[in-house]
mmCIF file of C-alpha atoms in Angstrom:
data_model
loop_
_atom_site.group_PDB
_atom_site.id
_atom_site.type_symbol
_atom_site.label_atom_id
_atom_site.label_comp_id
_atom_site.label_asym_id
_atom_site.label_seq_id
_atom_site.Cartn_x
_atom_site.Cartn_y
_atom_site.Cartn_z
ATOM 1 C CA UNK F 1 0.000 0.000 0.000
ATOM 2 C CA UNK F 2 2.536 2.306 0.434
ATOM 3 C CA UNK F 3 3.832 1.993 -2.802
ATOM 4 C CA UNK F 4 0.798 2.729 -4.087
ATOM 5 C CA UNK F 5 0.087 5.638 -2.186
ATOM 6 C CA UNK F 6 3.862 7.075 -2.913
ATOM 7 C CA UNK F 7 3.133 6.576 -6.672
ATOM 8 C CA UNK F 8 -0.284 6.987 -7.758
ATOM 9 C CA UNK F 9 -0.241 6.992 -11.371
ATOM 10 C CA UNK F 10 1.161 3.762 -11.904
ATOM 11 C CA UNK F 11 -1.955 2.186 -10.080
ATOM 12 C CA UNK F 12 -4.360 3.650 -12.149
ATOM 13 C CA UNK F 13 -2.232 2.745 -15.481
ATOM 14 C CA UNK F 14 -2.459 -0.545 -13.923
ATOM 15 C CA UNK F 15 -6.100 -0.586 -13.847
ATOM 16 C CA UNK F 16 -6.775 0.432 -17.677
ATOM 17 C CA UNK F 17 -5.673 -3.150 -18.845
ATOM 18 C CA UNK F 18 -7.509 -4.370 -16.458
ATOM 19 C CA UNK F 19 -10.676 -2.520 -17.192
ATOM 20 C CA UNK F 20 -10.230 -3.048 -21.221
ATOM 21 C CA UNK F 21 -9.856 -6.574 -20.314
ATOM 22 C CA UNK F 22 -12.659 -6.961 -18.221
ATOM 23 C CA UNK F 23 -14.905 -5.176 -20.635
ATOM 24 C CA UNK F 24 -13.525 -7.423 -23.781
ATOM 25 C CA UNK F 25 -14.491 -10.181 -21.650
ATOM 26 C CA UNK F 26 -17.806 -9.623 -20.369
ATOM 27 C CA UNK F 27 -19.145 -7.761 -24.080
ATOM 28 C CA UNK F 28 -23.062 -9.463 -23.464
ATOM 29 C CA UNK F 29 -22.992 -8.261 -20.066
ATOM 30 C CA UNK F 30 -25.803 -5.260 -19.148
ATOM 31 C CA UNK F 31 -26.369 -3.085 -16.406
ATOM 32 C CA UNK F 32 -30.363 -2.639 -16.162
ATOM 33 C CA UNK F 33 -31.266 0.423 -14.412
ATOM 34 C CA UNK F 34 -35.076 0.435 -13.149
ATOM 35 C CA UNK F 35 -36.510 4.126 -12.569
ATOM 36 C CA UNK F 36 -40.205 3.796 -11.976
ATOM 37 C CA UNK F 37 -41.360 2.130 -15.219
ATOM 38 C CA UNK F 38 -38.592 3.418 -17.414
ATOM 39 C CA UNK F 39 -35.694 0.868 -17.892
ATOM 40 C CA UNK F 40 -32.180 2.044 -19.188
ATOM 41 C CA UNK F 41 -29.732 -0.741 -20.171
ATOM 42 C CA UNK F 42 -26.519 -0.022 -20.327
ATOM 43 C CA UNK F 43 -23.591 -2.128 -21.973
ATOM 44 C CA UNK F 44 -21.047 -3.366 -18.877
ATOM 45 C CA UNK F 45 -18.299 -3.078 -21.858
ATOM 46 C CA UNK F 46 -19.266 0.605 -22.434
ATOM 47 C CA UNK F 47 -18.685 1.380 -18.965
ATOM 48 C CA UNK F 48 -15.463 -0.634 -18.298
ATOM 49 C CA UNK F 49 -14.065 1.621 -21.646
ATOM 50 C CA UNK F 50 -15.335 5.053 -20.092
ATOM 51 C CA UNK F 51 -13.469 4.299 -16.824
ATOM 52 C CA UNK F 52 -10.647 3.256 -18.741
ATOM 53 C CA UNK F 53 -10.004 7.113 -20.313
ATOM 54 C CA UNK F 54 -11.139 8.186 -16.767
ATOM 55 C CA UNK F 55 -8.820 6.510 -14.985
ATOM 56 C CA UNK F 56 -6.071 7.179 -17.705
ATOM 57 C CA UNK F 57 -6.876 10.735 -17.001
ATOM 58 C CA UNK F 58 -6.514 10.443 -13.291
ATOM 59 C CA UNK F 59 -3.498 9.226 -13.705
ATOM 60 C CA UNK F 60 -2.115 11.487 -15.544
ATOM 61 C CA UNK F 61 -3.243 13.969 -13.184
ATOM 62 C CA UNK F 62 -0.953 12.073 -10.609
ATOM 63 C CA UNK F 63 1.858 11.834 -13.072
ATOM 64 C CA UNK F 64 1.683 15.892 -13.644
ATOM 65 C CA UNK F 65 1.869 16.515 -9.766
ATOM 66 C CA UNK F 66 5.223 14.431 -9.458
ATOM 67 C CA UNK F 67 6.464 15.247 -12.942
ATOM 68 C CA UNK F 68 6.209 19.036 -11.524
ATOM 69 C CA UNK F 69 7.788 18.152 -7.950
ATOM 70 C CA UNK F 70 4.573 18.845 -6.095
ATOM 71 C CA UNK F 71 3.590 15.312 -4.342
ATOM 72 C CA UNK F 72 -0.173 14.708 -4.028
ATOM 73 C CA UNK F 73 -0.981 14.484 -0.100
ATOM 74 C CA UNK F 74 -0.899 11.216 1.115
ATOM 75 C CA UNK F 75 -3.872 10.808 3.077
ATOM 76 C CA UNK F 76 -5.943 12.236 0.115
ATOM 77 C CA UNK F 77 -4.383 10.217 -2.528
ATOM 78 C CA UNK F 78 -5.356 6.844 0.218
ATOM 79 C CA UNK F 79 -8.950 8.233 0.314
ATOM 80 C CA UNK F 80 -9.348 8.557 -2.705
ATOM 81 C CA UNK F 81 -7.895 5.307 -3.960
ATOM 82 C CA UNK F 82 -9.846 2.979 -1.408
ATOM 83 C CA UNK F 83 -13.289 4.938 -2.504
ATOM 84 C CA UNK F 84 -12.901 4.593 -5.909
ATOM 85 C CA UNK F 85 -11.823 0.551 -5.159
ATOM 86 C CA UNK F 86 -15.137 0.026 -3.609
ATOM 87 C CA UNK F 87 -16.841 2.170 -6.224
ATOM 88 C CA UNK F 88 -14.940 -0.155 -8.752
ATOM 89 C CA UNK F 89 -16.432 -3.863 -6.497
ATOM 90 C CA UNK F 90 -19.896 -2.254 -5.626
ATOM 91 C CA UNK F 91 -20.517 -1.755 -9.870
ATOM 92 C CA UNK F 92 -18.709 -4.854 -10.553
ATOM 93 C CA UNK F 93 -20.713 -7.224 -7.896
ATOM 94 C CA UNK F 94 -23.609 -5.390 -7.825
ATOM 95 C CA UNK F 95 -25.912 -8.889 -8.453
ATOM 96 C CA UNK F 96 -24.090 -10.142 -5.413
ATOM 97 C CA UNK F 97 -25.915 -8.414 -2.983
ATOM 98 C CA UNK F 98 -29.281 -9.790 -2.348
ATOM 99 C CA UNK F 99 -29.074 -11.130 0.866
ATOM 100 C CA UNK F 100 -29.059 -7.741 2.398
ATOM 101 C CA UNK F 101 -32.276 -7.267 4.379
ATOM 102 C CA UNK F 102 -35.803 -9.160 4.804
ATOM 103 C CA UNK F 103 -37.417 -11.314 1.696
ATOM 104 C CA UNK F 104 -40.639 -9.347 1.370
ATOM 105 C CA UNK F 105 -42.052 -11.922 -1.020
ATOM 106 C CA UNK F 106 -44.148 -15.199 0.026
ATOM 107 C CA UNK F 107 -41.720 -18.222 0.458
ATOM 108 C CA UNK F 108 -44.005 -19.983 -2.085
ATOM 109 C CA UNK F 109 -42.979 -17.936 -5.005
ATOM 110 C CA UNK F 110 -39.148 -18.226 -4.708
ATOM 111 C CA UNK F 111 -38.242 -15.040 -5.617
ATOM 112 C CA UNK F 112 -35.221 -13.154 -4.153
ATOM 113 C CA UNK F 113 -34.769 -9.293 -3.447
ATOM 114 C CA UNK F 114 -32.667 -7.406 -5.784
ATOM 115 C CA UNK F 115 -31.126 -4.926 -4.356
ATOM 116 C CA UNK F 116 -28.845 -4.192 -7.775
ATOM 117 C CA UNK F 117 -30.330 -0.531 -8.387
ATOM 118 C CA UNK F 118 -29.353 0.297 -4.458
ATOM 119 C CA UNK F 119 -25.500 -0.686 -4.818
ATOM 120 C CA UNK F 120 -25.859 1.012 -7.947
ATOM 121 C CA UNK F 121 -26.498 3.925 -6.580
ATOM 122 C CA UNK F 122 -24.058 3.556 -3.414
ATOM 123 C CA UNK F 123 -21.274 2.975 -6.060
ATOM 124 C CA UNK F 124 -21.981 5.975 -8.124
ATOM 125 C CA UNK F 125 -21.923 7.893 -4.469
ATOM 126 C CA UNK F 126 -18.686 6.427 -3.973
ATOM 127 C CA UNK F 127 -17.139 6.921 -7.042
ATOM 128 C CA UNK F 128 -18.681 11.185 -6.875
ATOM 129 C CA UNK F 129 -17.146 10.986 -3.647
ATOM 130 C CA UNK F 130 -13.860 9.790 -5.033
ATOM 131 C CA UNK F 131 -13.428 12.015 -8.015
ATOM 132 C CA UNK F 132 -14.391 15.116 -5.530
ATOM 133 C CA UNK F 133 -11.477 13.944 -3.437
ATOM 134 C CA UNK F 134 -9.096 13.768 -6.350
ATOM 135 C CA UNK F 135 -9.924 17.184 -7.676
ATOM 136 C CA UNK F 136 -9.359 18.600 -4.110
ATOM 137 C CA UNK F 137 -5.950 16.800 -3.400
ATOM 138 C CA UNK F 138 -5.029 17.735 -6.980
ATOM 139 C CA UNK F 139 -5.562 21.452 -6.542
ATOM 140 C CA UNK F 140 -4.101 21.226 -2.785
ATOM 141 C CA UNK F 141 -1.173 19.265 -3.651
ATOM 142 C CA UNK F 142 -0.567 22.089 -6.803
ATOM 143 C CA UNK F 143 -0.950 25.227 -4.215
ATOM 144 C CA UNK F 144 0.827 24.006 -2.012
ATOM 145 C CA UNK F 145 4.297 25.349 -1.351
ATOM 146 C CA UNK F 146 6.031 23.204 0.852
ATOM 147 C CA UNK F 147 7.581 19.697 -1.674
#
């Protein structure tokens, strides 16, 4: 971890592969999204390609702040790397997650609670959460004056 945390970018270069790979792999795969009566699907390989760039972008960001001698703060940069790791599992495992809470349904008709829309939403918090984080340790580390 400290590795990580001492050199950002390379974590987030790491994770573009990763994602590309992922998204080759799983091209069929859909994220359903349930408002009311409206349904938005969503390809899982689209996604894994958008946070691709993203994450090429954040770490370039990284890359700029040591590339100019200004370090990104530590605590920050561990913030902002463990939400945007659970950001990355909650959208990843979202199906995963139905034994959270009661079964509101009658035994008889087998039918389990899905909860996917709810971690859906808790990882897109997360992930909001994470790139606010970046943004500030970005512009903090780059004002700063002490190296």
């Amino acid at each position: 971890m400290k590795k990580i945390i001492s050199k950002p970018h390379i974590f987030f270069f790491i994770l573009i592969p990763v994602l590309l790979l992922f998204g080759y792999l799983n091209k069929e795969s859909t994220i359903d999204i349930n408002i009311y009566n409206s349904f938005f699907v969503i390809h899982q390989k689209s996604i894994c390609y958008i946070s691709a760039v993203f994450f090429g972008l954040i770490g370039l960001n990284y890359f700029s702040l040591i590339w100019a001698k200004r370090p990104p703060k530590k605590w920050l940069t561990r913030i902002h790397i463990i939400l945007q790791s659970i950001s990355l599992i909650l959208l990843f495992t979202r199906n995963s997650w139905n034994w959270i809470g009661e079964n509101e349904y009658p035994l008889e008709l087998n039918l389990a609670p899905d909860y996917s829309n709810l971690i859906l939403i808790i990882s897109f918090f997360f992930f909001l959460m994470a790139t606010l984080i970046h943004l500030a340790n970005f512009f903090i580390s780059l004002m700063s004056k002490s190296k």
